Coordinates of C-alpha atoms in Angstrom, one line a residue:
Chain A
M43 CA -62.3 5.3 -16.3
N44 CA -65.5 3.8 -17.6
G45 CA -65.3 6.0 -20.7
W46 CA -61.9 4.6 -21.6
K47 CA -63.1 1.0 -21.2
I48 CA -66.0 1.6 -23.6
L49 CA -63.8 3.5 -26.0
L50 CA -61.0 1.0 -26.2
K51 CA -63.5 -1.9 -26.7
E52 CA -64.7 -0.2 -29.9
P53 CA -62.8 -2.0 -32.7
R54 CA -63.0 0.9 -35.1
I55 CA -61.0 3.1 -32.8
W56 CA -57.8 1.1 -33.2
Q57 CA -58.2 1.0 -36.9
A58 CA -58.8 4.8 -36.9
I59 CA -55.7 5.4 -34.7
Q60 CA -53.6 3.3 -37.0
S61 CA -54.7 5.2 -40.2
S62 CA -54.4 8.5 -38.5
W63 CA -50.8 7.6 -37.6
L64 CA -50.0 6.4 -41.0
I65 CA -51.5 9.4 -42.7
G66 CA -50.2 11.9 -40.3
I67 CA -46.6 10.7 -40.3
T68 CA -46.6 10.5 -44.1
V69 CA -47.9 14.0 -44.3
V70 CA -45.2 15.2 -41.9
L71 CA -42.4 13.5 -43.8
L72 CA -43.6 14.9 -47.1
N73 CA -43.8 18.3 -45.6
L74 CA -40.2 18.2 -44.4
L75 CA -39.1 17.0 -47.7
I76 CA -40.9 19.7 -49.6
A77 CA -40.4 22.6 -47.3
I78 CA -36.7 22.4 -46.1
P79 CA -35.2 22.9 -49.6
A80 CA -37.9 25.5 -50.6
G81 CA -37.5 27.4 -47.3
R82 CA -33.7 27.5 -47.8
T83 CA -34.0 28.8 -51.3
I84 CA -36.4 31.6 -50.4
A85 CA -34.3 32.6 -47.4
F86 CA -30.9 32.6 -49.0
H87 CA -31.5 33.7 -52.6
S88 CA -33.0 36.7 -54.1
F89 CA -34.4 36.3 -57.6
R90 CA -36.9 37.8 -59.8
G91 CA -40.5 37.2 -58.9
K92 CA -39.6 36.0 -55.4
W93 CA -42.7 37.8 -53.9
F94 CA -44.8 35.9 -56.4
F95 CA -43.5 32.5 -55.2
E96 CA -44.0 33.6 -51.6
L97 CA -47.6 34.6 -52.4
L98 CA -48.2 31.4 -54.4
F99 CA -47.1 29.2 -51.5
T100 CA -49.5 30.9 -49.2
L101 CA -52.5 30.3 -51.5
P102 CA -53.4 26.8 -50.2
I103 CA -54.3 28.2 -46.8
L104 CA -56.1 31.3 -48.2
I105 CA -58.2 29.7 -50.8
P106 CA -60.9 27.7 -49.0
S107 CA -59.8 24.0 -49.2
L108 CA -63.5 23.0 -49.5
A109 CA -63.6 24.7 -52.9
V110 CA -60.4 23.1 -54.0
V111 CA -61.4 19.6 -52.9
M112 CA -64.8 19.8 -54.4
G113 CA -63.1 20.7 -57.7
L114 CA -60.6 17.9 -57.3
H115 CA -63.2 15.3 -56.3
L116 CA -64.2 14.0 -59.7
T117 CA -60.6 13.9 -61.0
M118 CA -59.5 12.0 -57.9
I119 CA -62.3 9.5 -58.4
R120 CA -61.0 8.9 -61.9
L121 CA -57.4 8.5 -60.7
G122 CA -58.6 6.1 -58.0
L123 CA -57.3 8.3 -55.2
T124 CA -60.6 8.6 -53.4
D125 CA -61.4 6.0 -50.7
H126 CA -57.6 5.5 -50.4
W127 CA -55.3 6.8 -47.7
M128 CA -52.8 8.2 -50.3
G129 CA -55.5 10.5 -51.6
V130 CA -56.2 11.7 -48.1
V131 CA -52.4 12.4 -47.6
I132 CA -52.4 14.5 -50.8
V133 CA -55.2 16.7 -49.7
H134 CA -53.8 17.0 -46.2
L135 CA -50.7 18.6 -47.8
L136 CA -52.9 21.6 -48.7
P137 CA -53.5 23.1 -45.2
S138 CA -50.0 22.1 -44.0
V139 CA -47.2 22.8 -46.5
P140 CA -47.7 26.6 -46.4
Y141 CA -47.0 26.7 -42.7
T142 CA -44.0 24.5 -43.0
I143 CA -42.4 26.6 -45.7
K144 CA -42.9 29.7 -43.5
I145 CA -41.3 27.9 -40.5
F146 CA -38.2 26.9 -42.4
H147 CA -38.0 30.2 -44.3
S148 CA -37.7 32.1 -41.1
S149 CA -35.4 29.6 -39.4
F150 CA -33.0 29.6 -42.4
E151 CA -33.2 33.4 -42.4
R152 CA -32.2 33.5 -38.7
I153 CA -29.3 31.1 -39.2
G154 CA -28.0 32.9 -42.3
P155 CA -26.0 31.5 -45.3
H156 CA -22.5 32.3 -44.0
L157 CA -22.0 29.1 -42.1
E158 CA -22.5 27.1 -45.3
D159 CA -20.1 29.4 -47.1
Q160 CA -17.4 28.8 -44.5
A161 CA -17.8 25.1 -44.5
V162 CA -17.7 24.9 -48.3
S163 CA -14.6 27.2 -48.5
L164 CA -12.9 24.8 -46.0
G165 CA -13.5 22.0 -48.4
S166 CA -16.6 20.3 -47.1
S167 CA -19.2 19.1 -49.6
K168 CA -22.5 20.9 -49.8
W169 CA -24.5 18.0 -48.6
Y170 CA -22.1 17.3 -45.7
S171 CA -22.2 20.9 -44.6
F172 CA -26.0 20.8 -44.7
Y173 CA -26.0 17.6 -42.7
S174 CA -23.4 18.7 -40.1
I175 CA -24.2 22.4 -39.7
Y176 CA -27.8 23.2 -40.7
L177 CA -29.6 20.0 -39.7
P178 CA -28.6 20.3 -36.0
L179 CA -29.5 24.0 -36.0
L180 CA -32.9 23.2 -37.6
V181 CA -33.9 20.8 -34.9
P182 CA -36.3 23.2 -33.1
S183 CA -38.0 24.0 -36.4
I184 CA -38.3 20.3 -37.3
R185 CA -39.8 19.6 -33.9
S186 CA -42.4 22.3 -34.2
T187 CA -43.2 21.2 -37.8
V188 CA -43.7 17.6 -36.7
F189 CA -46.1 18.7 -34.0
L190 CA -48.0 21.4 -36.0
V191 CA -48.4 19.3 -39.2
F192 CA -49.5 16.2 -37.3
V193 CA -52.1 18.2 -35.4
I194 CA -53.3 19.8 -38.7
S195 CA -53.6 16.4 -40.3
L196 CA -55.5 15.0 -37.3
S197 CA -58.0 18.0 -37.4
Q198 CA -59.2 17.6 -40.9
Y199 CA -62.7 16.3 -41.0
V200 CA -64.3 17.6 -44.2
L201 CA -61.3 17.0 -46.4
T202 CA -60.9 13.4 -45.1
A203 CA -64.6 12.8 -45.3
I204 CA -64.9 14.0 -48.9
I205 CA -61.8 12.3 -50.3
G206 CA -61.6 9.3 -48.0
G207 CA -65.2 8.5 -48.5
G208 CA -66.4 6.0 -45.9
N209 CA -63.3 3.8 -46.4
V210 CA -60.6 5.9 -44.8
V211 CA -61.5 6.1 -41.1
T212 CA -59.4 8.5 -39.1
I213 CA -60.1 9.6 -35.6
A214 CA -61.6 12.8 -36.8
T215 CA -64.2 11.1 -39.0
L216 CA -65.0 8.7 -36.2
Y217 CA -65.3 11.6 -33.6
F218 CA -68.0 13.5 -35.4
P219 CA -70.7 10.7 -35.5
F220 CA -69.7 9.8 -32.0
L221 CA -70.6 13.2 -30.7
S222 CA -74.4 12.7 -30.9
T223 CA -74.6 9.1 -30.0
V224 CA -72.2 8.3 -27.2
K225 CA -72.0 9.2 -23.5
E226 CA -70.0 12.3 -22.4
S227 CA -67.3 10.3 -20.6
V228 CA -66.5 8.4 -23.7
I229 CA -66.2 11.6 -25.8
S230 CA -64.0 13.1 -23.1
S231 CA -61.6 10.1 -23.3
F232 CA -61.8 10.3 -27.1
S233 CA -60.9 14.0 -26.9
L234 CA -57.8 13.2 -25.0
V235 CA -56.7 10.7 -27.7
F236 CA -56.3 13.8 -29.9
A237 CA -53.7 15.1 -27.6
I238 CA -52.0 11.8 -26.9
L239 CA -51.4 10.9 -30.6
P240 CA -49.3 14.0 -31.4
L241 CA -47.2 13.4 -28.3
T242 CA -46.4 9.8 -29.4
V243 CA -45.4 11.0 -32.8
L244 CA -43.3 13.8 -31.3
L245 CA -41.6 11.1 -29.2
L246 CA -40.9 9.0 -32.2
F247 CA -39.3 11.9 -34.1
E248 CA -37.3 12.8 -31.0
L249 CA -35.8 9.3 -31.1
L250 CA -35.0 9.7 -34.8
I251 CA -33.4 13.1 -34.1
Q252 CA -31.2 11.6 -31.3
I253 CA -30.1 8.8 -33.6
F254 CA -29.5 10.5 -36.9
I255 CA -28.6 14.1 -36.3
P256 CA -25.1 14.8 -35.2
Y257 CA -23.6 17.2 -32.6
R258 CA -26.7 17.3 -30.5
K259 CA -24.8 18.1 -27.3
Q260 CA -23.5 21.4 -28.4
N261 CA -26.8 22.6 -29.6
G262 CA -29.2 20.9 -27.3
Chain B
M216 CA -24.0 33.3 -52.1
K217 CA -24.4 31.3 -55.2
L218 CA -23.7 27.8 -54.1
F219 CA -26.2 25.7 -56.0
G220 CA -26.7 28.0 -59.0
K221 CA -29.8 27.4 -60.9
S222 CA -30.6 24.1 -59.1
N223 CA -31.8 26.3 -56.2
L224 CA -34.9 27.2 -58.2
L225 CA -35.4 23.5 -58.6
F226 CA -36.1 23.3 -54.9
L227 CA -39.1 25.5 -55.4
L228 CA -40.6 23.1 -57.9
P229 CA -42.3 20.7 -55.5
P230 CA -44.4 23.3 -53.6
F231 CA -44.9 25.0 -57.0
I232 CA -46.3 21.9 -58.6
L233 CA -48.3 21.1 -55.5
T234 CA -50.0 24.5 -55.5
I235 CA -50.6 24.5 -59.2
A236 CA -51.7 20.9 -59.5
L237 CA -54.0 20.9 -56.5
V238 CA -55.1 24.4 -55.8
G239 CA -55.0 25.8 -59.4
Y240 CA -56.5 22.7 -61.0
G241 CA -59.1 22.3 -58.2
V242 CA -60.3 25.9 -58.5
I243 CA -60.4 25.7 -62.3
M244 CA -62.4 22.5 -62.2
A245 CA -64.7 24.1 -59.7
I246 CA -65.2 27.1 -61.9
S247 CA -65.9 25.0 -64.9
E248 CA -68.6 23.0 -63.0
S249 CA -70.2 26.2 -61.8
I250 CA -70.6 27.8 -65.3
H251 CA -71.7 24.8 -67.3
K252 CA -75.3 23.8 -67.7
N253 CA -75.9 20.9 -70.1
E254 CA -72.5 21.7 -71.7
Q255 CA -73.4 25.3 -72.3
L256 CA -71.8 28.3 -70.7
T257 CA -74.1 30.1 -68.2
F258 CA -73.9 32.3 -65.1
Q259 CA -77.3 31.1 -64.1
Y260 CA -76.0 29.4 -61.0
Y261 CA -74.4 32.5 -59.7
V262 CA -77.6 34.4 -60.3
D263 CA -79.6 31.7 -58.5
V264 CA -77.2 31.6 -55.6
F265 CA -77.3 35.3 -55.0
A266 CA -81.1 35.4 -55.3
N267 CA -81.3 32.6 -52.7
D268 CA -82.3 33.9 -49.3
I269 CA -80.7 31.0 -47.5
F270 CA -77.4 31.7 -49.1
I271 CA -77.5 35.5 -48.4
A272 CA -78.4 34.9 -44.8
S273 CA -75.6 32.4 -44.5
L274 CA -73.1 34.7 -46.2
N275 CA -73.9 37.6 -43.8
Y276 CA -73.7 35.3 -40.9
S277 CA -70.4 33.8 -41.9
L278 CA -68.8 37.2 -42.8
S279 CA -69.8 38.8 -39.5
I280 CA -68.6 35.8 -37.5
A281 CA -65.3 35.8 -39.4
F282 CA -64.8 39.6 -39.0
V283 CA -65.5 39.7 -35.3
S284 CA -63.4 36.6 -34.5
T285 CA -60.5 37.8 -36.6
F286 CA -60.6 41.3 -35.0
F287 CA -60.6 39.9 -31.4
S288 CA -57.9 37.3 -32.1
I289 CA -55.6 39.9 -33.6
F290 CA -56.3 42.4 -30.9
I291 CA -55.9 40.1 -28.0
G292 CA -52.9 38.3 -29.7
L293 CA -51.2 41.6 -30.1
L294 CA -51.7 42.6 -26.5
I295 CA -50.4 39.3 -25.2
T296 CA -47.4 39.3 -27.6
R297 CA -46.4 42.8 -26.4
W298 CA -46.6 41.6 -22.8
L299 CA -44.8 38.3 -23.6
Y300 CA -41.8 39.5 -25.4
R301 CA -40.6 41.3 -22.3
C302 CA -40.6 38.0 -20.4
W303 CA -39.4 36.1 -23.5
K304 CA -36.5 34.5 -21.6
N305 CA -38.9 32.4 -19.6
D306 CA -39.2 29.1 -21.6
F307 CA -42.2 28.0 -19.6
L308 CA -44.4 30.6 -21.4
K309 CA -43.4 29.1 -24.8
I310 CA -45.0 25.9 -23.7
V311 CA -48.1 27.5 -22.4
Y312 CA -49.2 29.0 -25.6
W313 CA -48.5 25.8 -27.5
I314 CA -51.1 23.9 -25.4
P315 CA -54.2 25.2 -27.2
M316 CA -52.5 24.0 -30.4
L317 CA -52.5 20.4 -29.0
F318 CA -56.2 19.9 -29.7
P319 CA -58.0 20.2 -33.0
H320 CA -60.6 23.0 -33.3
F321 CA -63.5 20.7 -33.0
V322 CA -62.3 19.3 -29.7
W323 CA -62.3 22.8 -28.4
G324 CA -65.7 23.2 -29.8
Y325 CA -66.9 20.2 -28.0
M326 CA -65.4 21.5 -24.8
M327 CA -67.4 24.7 -25.3
V328 CA -70.6 22.6 -25.5
L329 CA -69.7 20.7 -22.4
L330 CA -69.0 23.9 -20.4
F331 CA -71.4 26.5 -21.7
S332 CA -74.5 24.8 -23.0
Q333 CA -77.7 25.1 -21.0
T334 CA -77.1 21.6 -19.6
G335 CA -73.4 22.2 -19.3
W336 CA -71.1 22.6 -16.3
F337 CA -71.3 26.4 -15.8
S338 CA -75.0 26.3 -16.1
S339 CA -75.4 23.7 -13.4
L340 CA -72.8 25.5 -11.3
V341 CA -74.6 28.8 -11.2
Y342 CA -77.9 26.9 -10.8
N343 CA -76.6 25.1 -7.8
I344 CA -75.2 28.3 -6.3
G345 CA -78.6 29.8 -6.8
I346 CA -77.8 32.7 -9.2
I347 CA -80.4 31.3 -11.6
H348 CA -83.5 29.4 -10.8
K349 CA -83.9 27.2 -13.8
P350 CA -81.2 25.7 -16.1
N351 CA -82.8 27.4 -19.1
E352 CA -82.3 30.8 -17.6
F353 CA -78.6 30.4 -18.5
P354 CA -77.8 32.6 -21.5
V355 CA -77.8 30.7 -24.8
I356 CA -74.3 31.0 -26.2
I357 CA -74.1 27.5 -27.8
N358 CA -76.1 27.0 -31.0
D359 CA -77.2 30.6 -30.7
S360 CA -78.3 32.7 -33.6
H361 CA -75.4 35.2 -33.2
G362 CA -72.7 32.6 -33.3
I363 CA -71.3 33.7 -30.0
G364 CA -70.1 30.2 -29.2
I365 CA -68.3 29.9 -32.5
I366 CA -66.7 33.3 -32.0
I367 CA -65.4 32.5 -28.5
T368 CA -64.0 29.1 -29.7
Y369 CA -62.2 30.8 -32.6
V370 CA -60.8 33.6 -30.5
L371 CA -59.5 31.1 -28.0
K372 CA -58.0 29.0 -30.7
E373 CA -56.6 31.6 -33.1
T374 CA -55.1 34.0 -30.5
P375 CA -52.1 31.6 -29.9
F376 CA -51.6 31.4 -33.6
V377 CA -51.4 35.2 -33.8
I378 CA -48.9 35.1 -31.0
L379 CA -46.9 32.5 -32.8
M380 CA -46.7 34.7 -35.9
L381 CA -46.0 37.9 -34.1
L382 CA -43.4 36.9 -31.4
P383 CA -40.5 36.3 -33.9
A384 CA -41.2 39.8 -35.3
Y385 CA -41.1 41.4 -31.9
H386 CA -37.9 39.4 -31.2
Q387 CA -36.2 40.8 -34.3
L388 CA -37.4 44.3 -33.6
N389 CA -34.7 46.9 -33.1
H390 CA -35.4 47.7 -29.5
Q391 CA -32.9 50.6 -29.4
L392 CA -35.5 52.5 -31.5
S393 CA -38.0 52.1 -28.7
S394 CA -35.5 53.5 -26.2
V395 CA -35.0 56.5 -28.5
V396 CA -38.7 57.2 -28.5
R397 CA -38.8 57.0 -24.7
T398 CA -35.8 59.2 -24.1
L399 CA -37.3 61.8 -26.4
G400 CA -40.3 61.8 -24.2
G401 CA -42.6 59.5 -26.1
K402 CA -45.4 57.6 -24.4
E403 CA -46.1 53.9 -24.7
W404 CA -48.5 54.6 -27.5
D405 CA -45.8 56.5 -29.4
V406 CA -43.5 53.6 -29.2
F407 CA -46.1 51.3 -30.6
K408 CA -47.1 53.7 -33.4
T409 CA -43.7 54.8 -34.6
V410 CA -41.5 51.7 -33.9
E411 CA -43.6 48.6 -33.6
W412 CA -46.5 49.2 -36.0
P413 CA -44.5 49.8 -39.2
W414 CA -42.5 46.6 -38.4
I415 CA -45.3 44.3 -37.5
M416 CA -48.0 45.7 -39.8
P417 CA -47.2 43.4 -42.8
I418 CA -47.2 40.3 -40.5
L419 CA -50.4 41.5 -38.8
F420 CA -52.1 41.9 -42.1
E421 CA -51.0 38.5 -43.4
T422 CA -52.0 36.8 -40.2
S423 CA -55.4 38.4 -40.2
I424 CA -56.1 37.3 -43.8
I425 CA -55.1 33.8 -42.9
V426 CA -57.3 33.7 -39.8
F427 CA -60.2 35.4 -41.7
S428 CA -60.2 33.1 -44.6
F429 CA -59.8 30.1 -42.3
I430 CA -62.8 31.0 -40.2
L431 CA -64.9 32.1 -43.2
S432 CA -64.6 28.7 -44.8
A433 CA -64.5 26.5 -41.7
Y434 CA -66.7 23.5 -41.3
E435 CA -66.0 21.6 -38.1
V436 CA -66.7 24.2 -35.4
P437 CA -69.9 25.7 -36.9
Y438 CA -71.1 22.1 -37.3
L439 CA -70.9 21.6 -33.5
L440 CA -71.8 25.1 -32.3
G441 CA -73.9 26.6 -35.1
T442 CA -77.6 26.9 -35.6
T443 CA -79.7 25.3 -38.3
Y444 CA -80.6 28.7 -39.7
P445 CA -78.6 30.6 -40.7
K446 CA -75.8 28.2 -41.4
M447 CA -72.1 29.0 -41.9
I448 CA -71.3 28.9 -45.6
S449 CA -69.3 25.7 -45.6
L450 CA -72.1 23.7 -44.0
L451 CA -74.6 25.0 -46.5
V452 CA -72.2 24.2 -49.4
Y453 CA -71.4 20.7 -48.0
E454 CA -75.1 20.0 -47.8
W455 CA -75.7 21.1 -51.3
F456 CA -72.7 19.1 -52.5
F457 CA -73.5 15.9 -50.8
E458 CA -77.1 15.5 -49.9
G459 CA -80.0 14.5 -52.0
D460 CA -80.2 15.6 -55.6
W461 CA -77.3 16.4 -57.8
S462 CA -79.0 19.4 -59.3
N463 CA -77.7 21.4 -56.3
R464 CA -74.1 20.6 -57.0
P465 CA -73.3 23.5 -59.4
K466 CA -74.9 25.8 -56.9
A467 CA -72.5 24.5 -54.2
F468 CA -69.6 25.3 -56.6
A469 CA -71.0 28.8 -57.3
A470 CA -71.4 29.6 -53.6
M471 CA -68.0 28.3 -52.6
L472 CA -66.3 30.1 -55.5
S473 CA -68.0 33.4 -54.6
V474 CA -66.4 33.1 -51.1
T475 CA -63.1 32.2 -52.7
M476 CA -63.3 35.3 -55.0
F477 CA -64.1 37.5 -52.0
I478 CA -61.0 36.3 -50.1
F479 CA -58.9 36.5 -53.2
S480 CA -59.8 40.1 -53.9
I481 CA -59.0 41.1 -50.3
M482 CA -55.7 39.3 -50.6
M483 CA -54.8 41.1 -53.9
A484 CA -55.6 44.5 -52.4
Y485 CA -53.4 43.7 -49.4
T486 CA -50.6 42.4 -51.5
S487 CA -50.4 45.5 -53.8
L488 CA -50.4 47.6 -50.6
L489 CA -47.8 45.5 -48.9
I490 CA -45.3 45.4 -51.6
K491 CA -44.9 49.1 -51.5
K492 CA -44.9 49.2 -47.7
R493 CA -42.4 46.4 -47.3
Y494 CA -40.0 48.2 -49.5
H495 CA -40.2 51.4 -47.5
M496 CA -39.9 49.5 -44.3
M497 CA -36.7 47.7 -45.4
K498 CA -35.1 51.0 -46.3
G499 CA -36.2 52.8 -43.2
N500 CA -35.3 50.3 -40.5
G501 CA -31.8 49.5 -41.8
K502 CA -32.1 45.9 -40.5
V503 CA -32.5 43.9 -43.6

């Protein structure tokens, strides 16, 4: 337990956990906001150039993000986004949104468009049918998105280091310099922090799901 | 099917803008930095980079690590998936393959150092048992010149990802077709070749490109487990980009863009192949 004591006395660790939380949760929310509508459109509609969009949305994970971020660096300095957590949030969208779109694409495909048709033909509004039918069915996908995206956001060292400069300290940017300077027991405790944080976030979202999403009993 | 009409395309706008504004713009800016010297167009930096022994060594090193890791991740992932989908009903297994995802790559990397370095747990274990007589007789697989430590870390970490991508496909597979092959006297290999392979091939290709490009341009794990020479490409580029004099910066751009172009051309080749295959597959399987 000595490792934990030393680790928790380090003032920067709390700051780092806080900003990792803030950045990670913002990235998760933006991901859901972007990917649920897009995943639905790709799954339910066929239109010209669909394959092009699907390919385009995979690009951010295929093109090395280091190349992209180095290119963006100067512009982001001019826009005042470097050294700021918002800038870090934006670059963390790069390695996460493609996965989220894939997750929702396949889950909408699995559910199928017919439930929505039925609800609308029975006189429900589109938004209400989405809220009452699809949202409960999407819960497993939302859960895996929250988890996956938050872990992706936690794991970014280079992107955070380049865009965040020295000012945005997340647990990833703190972990690396620690590796060579601190005792093994401290690093081991620190490594566990990486597993604990996603679990807390998952718990938070589980709470939100219980409160806001209807008909959980039938589908849970 | 038309519920929202044209507004459906509007939903594609946010990820579209995101991709264009970040990836498109970023790459174009990077290209522009790599071909300008004193406001004049030049390919000098690309020539410099490819004449640079350090870069060539690093490129070879990165490519071979990425190829080997991708191959093993896909192969092992495929084997495990085929075994898993038969026991799919067991929810416990779903949780087990999520566990490796819980930790970032570099934490796994650190665990590798802890376990396998010459002063690590396994080394002292076999030393205490008496299999080796000195700790430095333990085989060097961390910070070794072949990148074995890096490869092991990536295979461990990417195999669950491969399973995650493949399992839904196996779930949707028309299993009656497998029974047909078996009743007609086909072996396990025939089932795989005629039923499973055409169905999973596009996903397998896509997954392998994602894994390959991820490993090729990774920074964190090689930073922990790599050697000082040759370095993985991202480490070299980061060094050129950030350390010391600014004259190395265009070279960093040129090096990173060469890697990008390499990945991009593999991707284009795959895509042109896949569009045809996908079409045939949809007609043949009768499921879509």
